[in-house]
PDB file of N, CA, C and O in Angstrom:
ATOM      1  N   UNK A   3       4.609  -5.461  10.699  1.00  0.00           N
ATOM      2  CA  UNK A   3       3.748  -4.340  10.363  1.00  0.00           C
ATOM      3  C   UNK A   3       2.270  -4.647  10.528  1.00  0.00           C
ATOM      4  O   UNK A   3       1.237  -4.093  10.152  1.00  0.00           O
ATOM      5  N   UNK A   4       2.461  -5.379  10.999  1.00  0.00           N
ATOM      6  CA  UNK A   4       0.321  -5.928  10.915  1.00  0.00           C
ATOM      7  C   UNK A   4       0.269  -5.533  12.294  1.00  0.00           C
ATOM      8  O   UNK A   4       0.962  -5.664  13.304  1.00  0.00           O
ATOM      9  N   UNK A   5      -0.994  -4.909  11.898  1.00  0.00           N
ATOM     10  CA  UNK A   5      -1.802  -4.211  13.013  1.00  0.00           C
ATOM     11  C   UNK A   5      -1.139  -2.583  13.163  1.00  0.00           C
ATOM     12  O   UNK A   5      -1.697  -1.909  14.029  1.00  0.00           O
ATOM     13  N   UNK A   6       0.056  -1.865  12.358  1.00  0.00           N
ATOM     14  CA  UNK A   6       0.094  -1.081  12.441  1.00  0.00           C
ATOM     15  C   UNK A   6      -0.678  -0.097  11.296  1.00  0.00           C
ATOM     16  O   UNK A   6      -0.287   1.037  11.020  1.00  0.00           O
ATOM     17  N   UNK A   7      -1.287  -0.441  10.980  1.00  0.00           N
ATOM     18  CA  UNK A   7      -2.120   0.280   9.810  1.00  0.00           C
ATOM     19  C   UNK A   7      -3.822   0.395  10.490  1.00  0.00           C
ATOM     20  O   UNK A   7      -4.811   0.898   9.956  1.00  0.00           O
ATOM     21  N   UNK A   8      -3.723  -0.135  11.563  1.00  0.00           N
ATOM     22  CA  UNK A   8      -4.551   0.826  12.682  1.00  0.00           C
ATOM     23  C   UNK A   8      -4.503   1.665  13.748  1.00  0.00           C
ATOM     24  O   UNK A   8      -5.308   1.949  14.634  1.00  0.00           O
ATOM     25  N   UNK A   9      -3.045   2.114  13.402  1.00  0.00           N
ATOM     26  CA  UNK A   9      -2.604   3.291  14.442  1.00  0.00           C
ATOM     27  C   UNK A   9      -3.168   5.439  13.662  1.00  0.00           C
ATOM     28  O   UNK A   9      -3.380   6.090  12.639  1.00  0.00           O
ATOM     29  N   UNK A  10      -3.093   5.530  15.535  1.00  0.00           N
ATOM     30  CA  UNK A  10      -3.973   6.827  14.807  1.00  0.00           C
ATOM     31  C   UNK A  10      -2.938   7.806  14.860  1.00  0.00           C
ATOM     32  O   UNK A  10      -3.248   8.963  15.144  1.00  0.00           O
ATOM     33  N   UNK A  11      -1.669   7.483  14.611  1.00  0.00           N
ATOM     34  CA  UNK A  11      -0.057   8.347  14.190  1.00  0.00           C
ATOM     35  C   UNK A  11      -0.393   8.339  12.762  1.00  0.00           C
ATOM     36  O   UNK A  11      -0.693   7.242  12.290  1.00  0.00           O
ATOM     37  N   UNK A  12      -0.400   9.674  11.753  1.00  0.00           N
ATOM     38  CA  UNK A  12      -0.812   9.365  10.310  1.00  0.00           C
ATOM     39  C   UNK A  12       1.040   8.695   9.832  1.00  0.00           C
ATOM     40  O   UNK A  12       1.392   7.894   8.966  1.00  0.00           O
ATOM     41  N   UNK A  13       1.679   9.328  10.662  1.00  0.00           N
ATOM     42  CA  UNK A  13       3.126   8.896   9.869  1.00  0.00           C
ATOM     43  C   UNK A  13       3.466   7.170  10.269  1.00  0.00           C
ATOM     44  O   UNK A  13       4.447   6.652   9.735  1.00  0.00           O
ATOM     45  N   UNK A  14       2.649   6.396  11.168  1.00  0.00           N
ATOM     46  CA  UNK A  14       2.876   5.653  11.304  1.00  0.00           C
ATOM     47  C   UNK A  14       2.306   4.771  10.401  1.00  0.00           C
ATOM     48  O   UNK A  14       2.964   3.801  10.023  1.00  0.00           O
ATOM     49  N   UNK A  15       1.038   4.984   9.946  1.00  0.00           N
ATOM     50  CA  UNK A  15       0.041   4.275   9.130  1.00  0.00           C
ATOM     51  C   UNK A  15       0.607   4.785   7.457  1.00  0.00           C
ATOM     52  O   UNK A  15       0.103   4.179   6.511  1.00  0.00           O
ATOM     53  N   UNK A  16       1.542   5.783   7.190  1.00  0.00           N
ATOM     54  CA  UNK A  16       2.260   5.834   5.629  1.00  0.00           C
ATOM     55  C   UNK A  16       3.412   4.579   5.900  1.00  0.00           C
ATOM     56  O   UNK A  16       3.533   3.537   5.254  1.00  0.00           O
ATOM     57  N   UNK A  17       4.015   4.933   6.792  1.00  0.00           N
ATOM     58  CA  UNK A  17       5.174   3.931   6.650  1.00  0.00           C
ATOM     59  C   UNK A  17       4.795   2.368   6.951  1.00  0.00           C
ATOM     60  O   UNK A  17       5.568   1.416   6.852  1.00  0.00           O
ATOM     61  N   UNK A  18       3.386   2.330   7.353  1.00  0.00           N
ATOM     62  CA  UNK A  18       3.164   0.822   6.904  1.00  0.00           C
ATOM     63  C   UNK A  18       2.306   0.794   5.734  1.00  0.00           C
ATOM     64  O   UNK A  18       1.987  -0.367   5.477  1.00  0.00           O
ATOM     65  N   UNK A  19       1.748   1.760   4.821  1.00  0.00           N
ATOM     66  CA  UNK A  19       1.374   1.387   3.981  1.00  0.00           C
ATOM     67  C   UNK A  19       2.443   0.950   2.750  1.00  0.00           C
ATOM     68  O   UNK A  19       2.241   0.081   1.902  1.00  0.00           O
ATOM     69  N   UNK A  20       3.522   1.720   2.883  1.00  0.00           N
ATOM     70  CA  UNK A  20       5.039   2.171   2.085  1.00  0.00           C
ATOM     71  C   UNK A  20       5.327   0.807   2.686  1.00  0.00           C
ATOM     72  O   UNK A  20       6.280   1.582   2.600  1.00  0.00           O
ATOM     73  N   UNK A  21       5.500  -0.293   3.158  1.00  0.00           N
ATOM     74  CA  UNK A  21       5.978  -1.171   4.003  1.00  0.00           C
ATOM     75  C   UNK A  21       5.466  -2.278   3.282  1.00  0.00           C
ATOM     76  O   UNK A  21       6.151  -3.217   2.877  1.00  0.00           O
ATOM     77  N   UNK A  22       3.660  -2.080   3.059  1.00  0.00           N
ATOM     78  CA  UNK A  22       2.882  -3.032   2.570  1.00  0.00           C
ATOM     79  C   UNK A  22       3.355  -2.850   0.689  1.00  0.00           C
ATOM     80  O   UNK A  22       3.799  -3.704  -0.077  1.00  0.00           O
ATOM     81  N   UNK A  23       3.131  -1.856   0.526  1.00  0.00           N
ATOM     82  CA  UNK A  23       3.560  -1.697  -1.102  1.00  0.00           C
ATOM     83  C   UNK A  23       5.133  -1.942  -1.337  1.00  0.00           C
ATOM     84  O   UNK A  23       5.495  -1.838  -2.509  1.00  0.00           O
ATOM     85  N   UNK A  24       6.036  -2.228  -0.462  1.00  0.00           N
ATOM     86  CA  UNK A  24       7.090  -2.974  -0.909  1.00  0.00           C
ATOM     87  C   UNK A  24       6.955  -4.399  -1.041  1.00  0.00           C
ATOM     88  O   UNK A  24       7.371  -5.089  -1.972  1.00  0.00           O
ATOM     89  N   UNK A  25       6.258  -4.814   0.102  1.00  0.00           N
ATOM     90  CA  UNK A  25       5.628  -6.319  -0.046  1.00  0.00           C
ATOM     91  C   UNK A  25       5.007  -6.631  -1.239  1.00  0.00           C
ATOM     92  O   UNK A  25       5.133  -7.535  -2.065  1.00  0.00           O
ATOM     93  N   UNK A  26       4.423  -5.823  -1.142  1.00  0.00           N
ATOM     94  CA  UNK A  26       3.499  -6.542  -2.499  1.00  0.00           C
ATOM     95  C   UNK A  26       3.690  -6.419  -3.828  1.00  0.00           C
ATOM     96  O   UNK A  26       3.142  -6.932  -4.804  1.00  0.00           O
ATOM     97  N   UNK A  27       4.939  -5.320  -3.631  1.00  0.00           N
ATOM     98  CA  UNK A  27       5.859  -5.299  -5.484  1.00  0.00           C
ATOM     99  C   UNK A  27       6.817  -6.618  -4.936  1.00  0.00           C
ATOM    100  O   UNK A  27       7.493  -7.126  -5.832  1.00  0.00           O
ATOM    101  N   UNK A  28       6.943  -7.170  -3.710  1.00  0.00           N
ATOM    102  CA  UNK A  28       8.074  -8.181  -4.313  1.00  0.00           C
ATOM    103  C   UNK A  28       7.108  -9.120  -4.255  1.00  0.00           C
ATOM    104  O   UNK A  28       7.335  -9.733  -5.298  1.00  0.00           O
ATOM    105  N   UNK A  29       6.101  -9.701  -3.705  1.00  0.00           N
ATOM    106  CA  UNK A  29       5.381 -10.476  -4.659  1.00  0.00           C
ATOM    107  C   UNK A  29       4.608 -10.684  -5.664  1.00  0.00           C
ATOM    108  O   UNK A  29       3.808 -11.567  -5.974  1.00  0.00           O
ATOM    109  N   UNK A  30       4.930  -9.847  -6.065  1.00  0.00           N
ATOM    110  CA  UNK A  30       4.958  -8.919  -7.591  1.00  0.00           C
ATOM    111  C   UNK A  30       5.959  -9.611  -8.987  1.00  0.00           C
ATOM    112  O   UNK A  30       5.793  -9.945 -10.161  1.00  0.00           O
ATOM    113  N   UNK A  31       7.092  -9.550  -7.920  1.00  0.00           N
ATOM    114  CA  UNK A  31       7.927  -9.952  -9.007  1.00  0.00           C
ATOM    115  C   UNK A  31       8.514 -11.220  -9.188  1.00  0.00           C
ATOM    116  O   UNK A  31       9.227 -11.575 -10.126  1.00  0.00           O
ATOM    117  N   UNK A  32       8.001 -12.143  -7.797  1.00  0.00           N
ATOM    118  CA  UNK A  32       7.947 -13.391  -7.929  1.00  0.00           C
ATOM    119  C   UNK A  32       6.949 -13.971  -8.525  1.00  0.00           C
ATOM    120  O   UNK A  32       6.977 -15.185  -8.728  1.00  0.00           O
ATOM    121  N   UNK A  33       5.639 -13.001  -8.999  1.00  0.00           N
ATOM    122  CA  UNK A  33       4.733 -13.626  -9.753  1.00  0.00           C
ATOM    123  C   UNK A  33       3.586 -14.592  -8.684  1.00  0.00           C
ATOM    124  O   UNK A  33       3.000 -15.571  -9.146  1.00  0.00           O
ATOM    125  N   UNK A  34       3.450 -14.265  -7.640  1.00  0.00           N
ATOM    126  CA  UNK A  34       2.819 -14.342  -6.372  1.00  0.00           C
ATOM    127  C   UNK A  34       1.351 -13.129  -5.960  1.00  0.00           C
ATOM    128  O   UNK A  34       1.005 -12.372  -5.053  1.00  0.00           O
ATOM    129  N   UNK A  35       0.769 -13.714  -7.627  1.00  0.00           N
ATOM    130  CA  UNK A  35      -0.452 -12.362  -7.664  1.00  0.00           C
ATOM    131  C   UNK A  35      -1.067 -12.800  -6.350  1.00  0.00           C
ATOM    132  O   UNK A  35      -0.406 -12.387  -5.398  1.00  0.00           O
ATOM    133  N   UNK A  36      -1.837 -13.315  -6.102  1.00  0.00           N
ATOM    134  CA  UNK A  36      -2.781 -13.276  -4.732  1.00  0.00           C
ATOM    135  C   UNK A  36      -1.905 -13.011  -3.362  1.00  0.00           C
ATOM    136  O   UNK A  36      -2.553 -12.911  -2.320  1.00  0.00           O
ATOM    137  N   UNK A  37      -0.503 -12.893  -3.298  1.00  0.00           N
ATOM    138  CA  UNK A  37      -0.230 -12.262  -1.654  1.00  0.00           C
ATOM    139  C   UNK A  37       0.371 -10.899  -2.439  1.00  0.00           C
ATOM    140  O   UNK A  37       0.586  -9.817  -1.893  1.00  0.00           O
ATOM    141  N   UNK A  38       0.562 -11.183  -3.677  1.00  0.00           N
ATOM    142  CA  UNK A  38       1.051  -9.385  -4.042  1.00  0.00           C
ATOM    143  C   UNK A  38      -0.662  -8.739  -3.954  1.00  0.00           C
ATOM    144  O   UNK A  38      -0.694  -7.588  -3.520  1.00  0.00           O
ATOM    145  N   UNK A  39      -1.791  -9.236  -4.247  1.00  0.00           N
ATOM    146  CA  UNK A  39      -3.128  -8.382  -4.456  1.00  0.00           C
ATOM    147  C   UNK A  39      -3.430  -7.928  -3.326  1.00  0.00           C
ATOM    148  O   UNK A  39      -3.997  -6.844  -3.183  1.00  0.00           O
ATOM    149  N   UNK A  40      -3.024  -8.852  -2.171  1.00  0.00           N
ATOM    150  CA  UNK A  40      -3.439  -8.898  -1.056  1.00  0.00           C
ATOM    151  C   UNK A  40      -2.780  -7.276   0.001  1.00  0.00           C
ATOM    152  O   UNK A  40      -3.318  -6.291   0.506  1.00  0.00           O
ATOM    153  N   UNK A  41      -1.923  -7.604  -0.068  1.00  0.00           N
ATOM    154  CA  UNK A  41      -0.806  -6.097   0.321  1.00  0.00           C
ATOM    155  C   UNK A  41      -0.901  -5.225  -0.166  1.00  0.00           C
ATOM    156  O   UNK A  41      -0.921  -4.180   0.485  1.00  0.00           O
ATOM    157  N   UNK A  42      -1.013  -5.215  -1.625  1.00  0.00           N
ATOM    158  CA  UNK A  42      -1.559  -3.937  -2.721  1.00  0.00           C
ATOM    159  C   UNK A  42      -3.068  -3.646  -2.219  1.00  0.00           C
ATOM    160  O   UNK A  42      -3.255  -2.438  -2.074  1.00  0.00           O
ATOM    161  N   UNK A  43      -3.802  -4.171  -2.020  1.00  0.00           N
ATOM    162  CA  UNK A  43      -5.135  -3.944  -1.153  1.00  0.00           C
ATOM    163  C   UNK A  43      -4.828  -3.388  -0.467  1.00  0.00           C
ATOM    164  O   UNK A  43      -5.083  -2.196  -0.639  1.00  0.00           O
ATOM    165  N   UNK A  44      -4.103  -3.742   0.753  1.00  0.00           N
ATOM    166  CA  UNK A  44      -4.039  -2.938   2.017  1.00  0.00           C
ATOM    167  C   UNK A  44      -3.067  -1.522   1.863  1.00  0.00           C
ATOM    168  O   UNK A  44      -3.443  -0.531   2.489  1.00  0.00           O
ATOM    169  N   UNK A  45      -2.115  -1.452   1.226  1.00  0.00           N
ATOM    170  CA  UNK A  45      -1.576  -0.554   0.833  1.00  0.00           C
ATOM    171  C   UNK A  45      -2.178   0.769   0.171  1.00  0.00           C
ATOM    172  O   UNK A  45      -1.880   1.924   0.475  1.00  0.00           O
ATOM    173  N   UNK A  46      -2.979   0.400  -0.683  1.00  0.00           N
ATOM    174  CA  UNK A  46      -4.098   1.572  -1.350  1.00  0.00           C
ATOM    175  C   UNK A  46      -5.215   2.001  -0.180  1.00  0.00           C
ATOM    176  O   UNK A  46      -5.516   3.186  -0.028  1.00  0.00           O
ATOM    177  N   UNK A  47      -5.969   0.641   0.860  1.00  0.00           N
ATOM    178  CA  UNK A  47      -6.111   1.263   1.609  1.00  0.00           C
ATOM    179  C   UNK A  47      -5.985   2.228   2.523  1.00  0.00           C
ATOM    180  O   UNK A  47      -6.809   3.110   2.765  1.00  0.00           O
ATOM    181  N   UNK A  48      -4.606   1.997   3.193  1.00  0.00           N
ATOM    182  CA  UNK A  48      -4.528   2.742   3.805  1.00  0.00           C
ATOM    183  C   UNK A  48      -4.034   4.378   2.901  1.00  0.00           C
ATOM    184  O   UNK A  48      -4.214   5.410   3.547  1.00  0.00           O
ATOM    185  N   UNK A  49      -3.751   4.438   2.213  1.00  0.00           N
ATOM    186  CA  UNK A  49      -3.551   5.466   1.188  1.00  0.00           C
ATOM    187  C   UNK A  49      -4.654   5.857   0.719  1.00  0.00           C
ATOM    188  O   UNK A  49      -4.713   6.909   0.083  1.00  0.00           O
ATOM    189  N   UNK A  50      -5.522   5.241   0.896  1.00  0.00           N
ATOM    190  CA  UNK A  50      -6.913   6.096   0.646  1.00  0.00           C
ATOM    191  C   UNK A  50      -7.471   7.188   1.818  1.00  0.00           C
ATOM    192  O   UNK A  50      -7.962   8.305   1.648  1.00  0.00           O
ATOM    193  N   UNK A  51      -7.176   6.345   3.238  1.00  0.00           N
ATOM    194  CA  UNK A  51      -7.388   7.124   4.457  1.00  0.00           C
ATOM    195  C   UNK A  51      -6.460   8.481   4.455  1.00  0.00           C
ATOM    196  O   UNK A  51      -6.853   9.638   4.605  1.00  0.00           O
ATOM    197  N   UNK A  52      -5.022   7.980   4.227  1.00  0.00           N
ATOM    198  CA  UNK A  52      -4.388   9.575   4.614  1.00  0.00           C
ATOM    199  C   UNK A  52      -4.502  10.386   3.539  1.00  0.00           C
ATOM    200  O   UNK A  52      -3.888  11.445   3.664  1.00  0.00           O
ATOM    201  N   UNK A  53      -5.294  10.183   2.163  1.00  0.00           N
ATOM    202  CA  UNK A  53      -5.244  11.215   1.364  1.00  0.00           C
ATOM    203  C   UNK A  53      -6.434  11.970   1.904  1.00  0.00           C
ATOM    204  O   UNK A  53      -6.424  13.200   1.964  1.00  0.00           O
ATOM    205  N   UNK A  54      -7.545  11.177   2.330  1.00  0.00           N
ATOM    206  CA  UNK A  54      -8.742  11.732   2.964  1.00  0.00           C
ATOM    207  C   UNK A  54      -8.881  12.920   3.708  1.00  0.00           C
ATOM    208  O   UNK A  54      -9.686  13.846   3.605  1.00  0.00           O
ATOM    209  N   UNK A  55      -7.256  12.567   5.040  1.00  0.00           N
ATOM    210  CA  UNK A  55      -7.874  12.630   5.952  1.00  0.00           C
ATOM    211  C   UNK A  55      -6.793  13.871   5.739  1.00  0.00           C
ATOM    212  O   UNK A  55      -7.102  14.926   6.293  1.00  0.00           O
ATOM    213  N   UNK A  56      -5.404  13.839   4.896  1.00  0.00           N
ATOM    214  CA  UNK A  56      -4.526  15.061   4.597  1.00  0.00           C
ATOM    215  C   UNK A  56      -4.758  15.268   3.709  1.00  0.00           C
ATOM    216  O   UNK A  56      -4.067  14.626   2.919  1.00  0.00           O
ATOM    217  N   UNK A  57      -5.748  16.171   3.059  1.00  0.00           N
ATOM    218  CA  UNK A  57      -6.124  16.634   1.110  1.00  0.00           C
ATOM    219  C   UNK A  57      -4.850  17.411   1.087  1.00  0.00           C
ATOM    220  O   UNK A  57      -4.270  17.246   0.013  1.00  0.00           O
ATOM    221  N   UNK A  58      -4.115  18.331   2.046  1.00  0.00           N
ATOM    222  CA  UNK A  58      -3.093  19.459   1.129  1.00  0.00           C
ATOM    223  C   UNK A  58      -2.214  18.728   1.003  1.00  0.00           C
ATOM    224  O   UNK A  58      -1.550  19.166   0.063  1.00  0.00           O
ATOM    225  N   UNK A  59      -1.638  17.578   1.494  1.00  0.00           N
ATOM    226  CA  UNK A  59      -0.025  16.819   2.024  1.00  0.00           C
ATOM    227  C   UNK A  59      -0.040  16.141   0.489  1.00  0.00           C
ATOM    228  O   UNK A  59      -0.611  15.070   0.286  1.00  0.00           O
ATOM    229  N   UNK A  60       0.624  16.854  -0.525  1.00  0.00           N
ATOM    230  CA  UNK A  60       0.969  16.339  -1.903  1.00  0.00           C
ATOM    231  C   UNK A  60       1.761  14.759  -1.580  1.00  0.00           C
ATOM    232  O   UNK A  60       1.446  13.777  -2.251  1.00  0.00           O
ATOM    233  N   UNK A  61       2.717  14.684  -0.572  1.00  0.00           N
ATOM    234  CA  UNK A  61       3.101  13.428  -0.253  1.00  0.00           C
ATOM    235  C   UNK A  61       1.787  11.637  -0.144  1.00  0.00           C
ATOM    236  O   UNK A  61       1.738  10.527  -0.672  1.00  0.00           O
ATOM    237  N   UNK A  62       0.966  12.474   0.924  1.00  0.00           N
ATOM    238  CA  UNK A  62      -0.005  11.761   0.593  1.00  0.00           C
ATOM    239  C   UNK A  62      -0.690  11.153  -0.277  1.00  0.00           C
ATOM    240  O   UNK A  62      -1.016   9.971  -0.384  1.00  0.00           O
ATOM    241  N   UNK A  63      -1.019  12.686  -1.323  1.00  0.00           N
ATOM    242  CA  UNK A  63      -1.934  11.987  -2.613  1.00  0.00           C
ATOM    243  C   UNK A  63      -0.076  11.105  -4.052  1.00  0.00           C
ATOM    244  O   UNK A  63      -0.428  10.586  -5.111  1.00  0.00           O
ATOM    245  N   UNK A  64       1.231  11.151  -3.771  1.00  0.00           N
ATOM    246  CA  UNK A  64       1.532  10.893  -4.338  1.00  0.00           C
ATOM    247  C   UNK A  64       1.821   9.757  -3.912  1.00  0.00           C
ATOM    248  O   UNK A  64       2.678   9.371  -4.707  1.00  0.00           O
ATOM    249  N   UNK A  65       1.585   8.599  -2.822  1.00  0.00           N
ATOM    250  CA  UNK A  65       1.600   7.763  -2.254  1.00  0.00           C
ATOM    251  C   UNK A  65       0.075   6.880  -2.586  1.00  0.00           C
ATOM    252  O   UNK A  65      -0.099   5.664  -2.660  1.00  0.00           O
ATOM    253  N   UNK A  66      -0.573   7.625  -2.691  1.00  0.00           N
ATOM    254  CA  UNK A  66      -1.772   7.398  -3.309  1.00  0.00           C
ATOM    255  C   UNK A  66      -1.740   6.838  -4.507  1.00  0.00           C
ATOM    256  O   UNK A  66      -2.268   5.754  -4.757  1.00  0.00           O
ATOM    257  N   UNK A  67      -1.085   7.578  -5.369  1.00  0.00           N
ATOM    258  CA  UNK A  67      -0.762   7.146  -6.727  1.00  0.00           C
ATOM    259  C   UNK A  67       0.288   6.209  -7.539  1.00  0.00           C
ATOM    260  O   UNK A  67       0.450   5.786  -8.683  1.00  0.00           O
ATOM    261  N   UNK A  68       0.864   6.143  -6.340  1.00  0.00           N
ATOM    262  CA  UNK A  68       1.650   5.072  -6.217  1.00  0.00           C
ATOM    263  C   UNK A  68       1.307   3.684  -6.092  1.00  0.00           C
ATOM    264  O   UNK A  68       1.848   2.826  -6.790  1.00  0.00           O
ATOM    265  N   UNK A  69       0.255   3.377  -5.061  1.00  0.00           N
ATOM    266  CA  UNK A  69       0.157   2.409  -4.121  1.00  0.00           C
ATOM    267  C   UNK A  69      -0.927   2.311  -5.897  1.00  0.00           C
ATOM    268  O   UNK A  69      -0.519   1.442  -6.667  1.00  0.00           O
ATOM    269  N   UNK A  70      -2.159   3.162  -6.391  1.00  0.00           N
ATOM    270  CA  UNK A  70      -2.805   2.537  -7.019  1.00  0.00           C
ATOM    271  C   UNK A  70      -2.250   2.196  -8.212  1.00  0.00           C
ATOM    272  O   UNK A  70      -3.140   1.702  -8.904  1.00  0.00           O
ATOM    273  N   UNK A  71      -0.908   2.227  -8.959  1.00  0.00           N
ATOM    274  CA  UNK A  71      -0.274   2.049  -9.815  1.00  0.00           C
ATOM    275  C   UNK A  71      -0.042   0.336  -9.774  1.00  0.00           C
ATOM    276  O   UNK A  71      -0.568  -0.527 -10.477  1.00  0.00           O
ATOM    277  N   UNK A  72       0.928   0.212  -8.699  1.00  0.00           N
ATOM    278  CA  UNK A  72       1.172  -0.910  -8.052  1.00  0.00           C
ATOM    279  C   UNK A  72      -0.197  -2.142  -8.245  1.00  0.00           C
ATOM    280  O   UNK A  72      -0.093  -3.355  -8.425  1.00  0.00           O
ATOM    281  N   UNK A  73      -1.171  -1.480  -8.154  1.00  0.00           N
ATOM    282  CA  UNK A  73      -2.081  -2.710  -7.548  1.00  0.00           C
ATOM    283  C   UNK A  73      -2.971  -2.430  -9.151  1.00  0.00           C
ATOM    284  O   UNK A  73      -4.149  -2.785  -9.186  1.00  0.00           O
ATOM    285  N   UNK A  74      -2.358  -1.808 -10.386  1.00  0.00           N
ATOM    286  CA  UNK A  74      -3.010  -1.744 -11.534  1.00  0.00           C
ATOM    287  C   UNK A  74      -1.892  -2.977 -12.522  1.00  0.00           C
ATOM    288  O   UNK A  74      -2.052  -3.774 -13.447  1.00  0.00           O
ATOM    289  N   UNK A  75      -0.905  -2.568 -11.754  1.00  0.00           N
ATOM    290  CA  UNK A  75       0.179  -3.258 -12.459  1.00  0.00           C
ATOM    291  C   UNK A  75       0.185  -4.983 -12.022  1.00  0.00           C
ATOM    292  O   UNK A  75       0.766  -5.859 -12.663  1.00  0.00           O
ATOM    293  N   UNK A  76      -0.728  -5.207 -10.600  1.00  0.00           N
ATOM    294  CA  UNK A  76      -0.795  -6.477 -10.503  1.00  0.00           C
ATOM    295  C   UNK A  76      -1.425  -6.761 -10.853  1.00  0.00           C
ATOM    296  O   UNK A  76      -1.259  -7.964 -11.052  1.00  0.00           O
ATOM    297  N   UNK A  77      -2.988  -6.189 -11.432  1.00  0.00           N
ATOM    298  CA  UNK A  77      -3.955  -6.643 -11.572  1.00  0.00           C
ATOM    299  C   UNK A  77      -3.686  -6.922 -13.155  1.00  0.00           C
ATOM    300  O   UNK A  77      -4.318  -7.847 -13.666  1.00  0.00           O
ATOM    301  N   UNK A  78      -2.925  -6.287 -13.831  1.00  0.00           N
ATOM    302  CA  UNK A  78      -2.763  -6.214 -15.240  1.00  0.00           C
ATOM    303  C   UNK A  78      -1.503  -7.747 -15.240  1.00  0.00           C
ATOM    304  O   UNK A  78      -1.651  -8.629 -16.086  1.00  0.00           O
ATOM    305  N   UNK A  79      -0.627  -7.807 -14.437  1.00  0.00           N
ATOM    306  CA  UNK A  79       0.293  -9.296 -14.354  1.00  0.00           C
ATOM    307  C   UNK A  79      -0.969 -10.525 -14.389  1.00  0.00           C
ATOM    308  O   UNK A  79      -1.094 -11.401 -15.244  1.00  0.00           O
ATOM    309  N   UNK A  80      -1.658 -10.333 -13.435  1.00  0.00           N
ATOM    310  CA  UNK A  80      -2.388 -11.524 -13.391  1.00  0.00           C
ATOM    311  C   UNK A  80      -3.801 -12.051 -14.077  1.00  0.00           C
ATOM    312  O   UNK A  80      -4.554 -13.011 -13.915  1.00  0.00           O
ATOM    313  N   UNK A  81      -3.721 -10.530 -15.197  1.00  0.00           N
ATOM    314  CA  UNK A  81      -4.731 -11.019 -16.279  1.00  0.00           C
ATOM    315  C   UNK A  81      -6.214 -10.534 -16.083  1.00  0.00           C
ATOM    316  O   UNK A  81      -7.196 -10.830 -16.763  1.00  0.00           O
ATOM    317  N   UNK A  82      -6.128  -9.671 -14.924  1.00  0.00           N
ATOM    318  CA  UNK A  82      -7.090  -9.366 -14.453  1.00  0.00           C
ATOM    319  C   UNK A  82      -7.871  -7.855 -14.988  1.00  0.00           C
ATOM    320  O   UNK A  82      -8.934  -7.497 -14.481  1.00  0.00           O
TER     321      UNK A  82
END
């Protein structure tokens, strides 16, 4: 999936963000905060772009809220 989160397909750039936020809940749950922060980064990133760039696509902003859950929940594992 690297390097697909600079494609200008929006469905291509959800399913690697959805790709990256599985990554980074399973290093999540190995307790692997810095490559889980790392994916959860990129994951909210790119979930920041397609909520931007689709405001009506409820999918979007709930992917959004997802991805920033994820990367609240790591930041809260690792004390942060």
């Amino acid at each position: 999936y690297e390097g697909f989160g600079e494609a200008n397909d929006p469905v291509i750039r959800r399913e690697t963000a959805v790709a990256y936020r599985r990554i980074g809940g399973a290093f999540l749950l190995v307790a692997d905060y810095p490559k889980a922060a790392d994916y959860l980064r990129r994951a909210k990133s790119l979930c920041e772009g397609l909520a931007a760039e689709l405001p009506g696509d409820p999918r979007a902003a709930a992917d959004l809220a997802e991805a920033r859950l994820y990367a609240a929940n790591e930041a809260a594992s690792a004390g942060r």
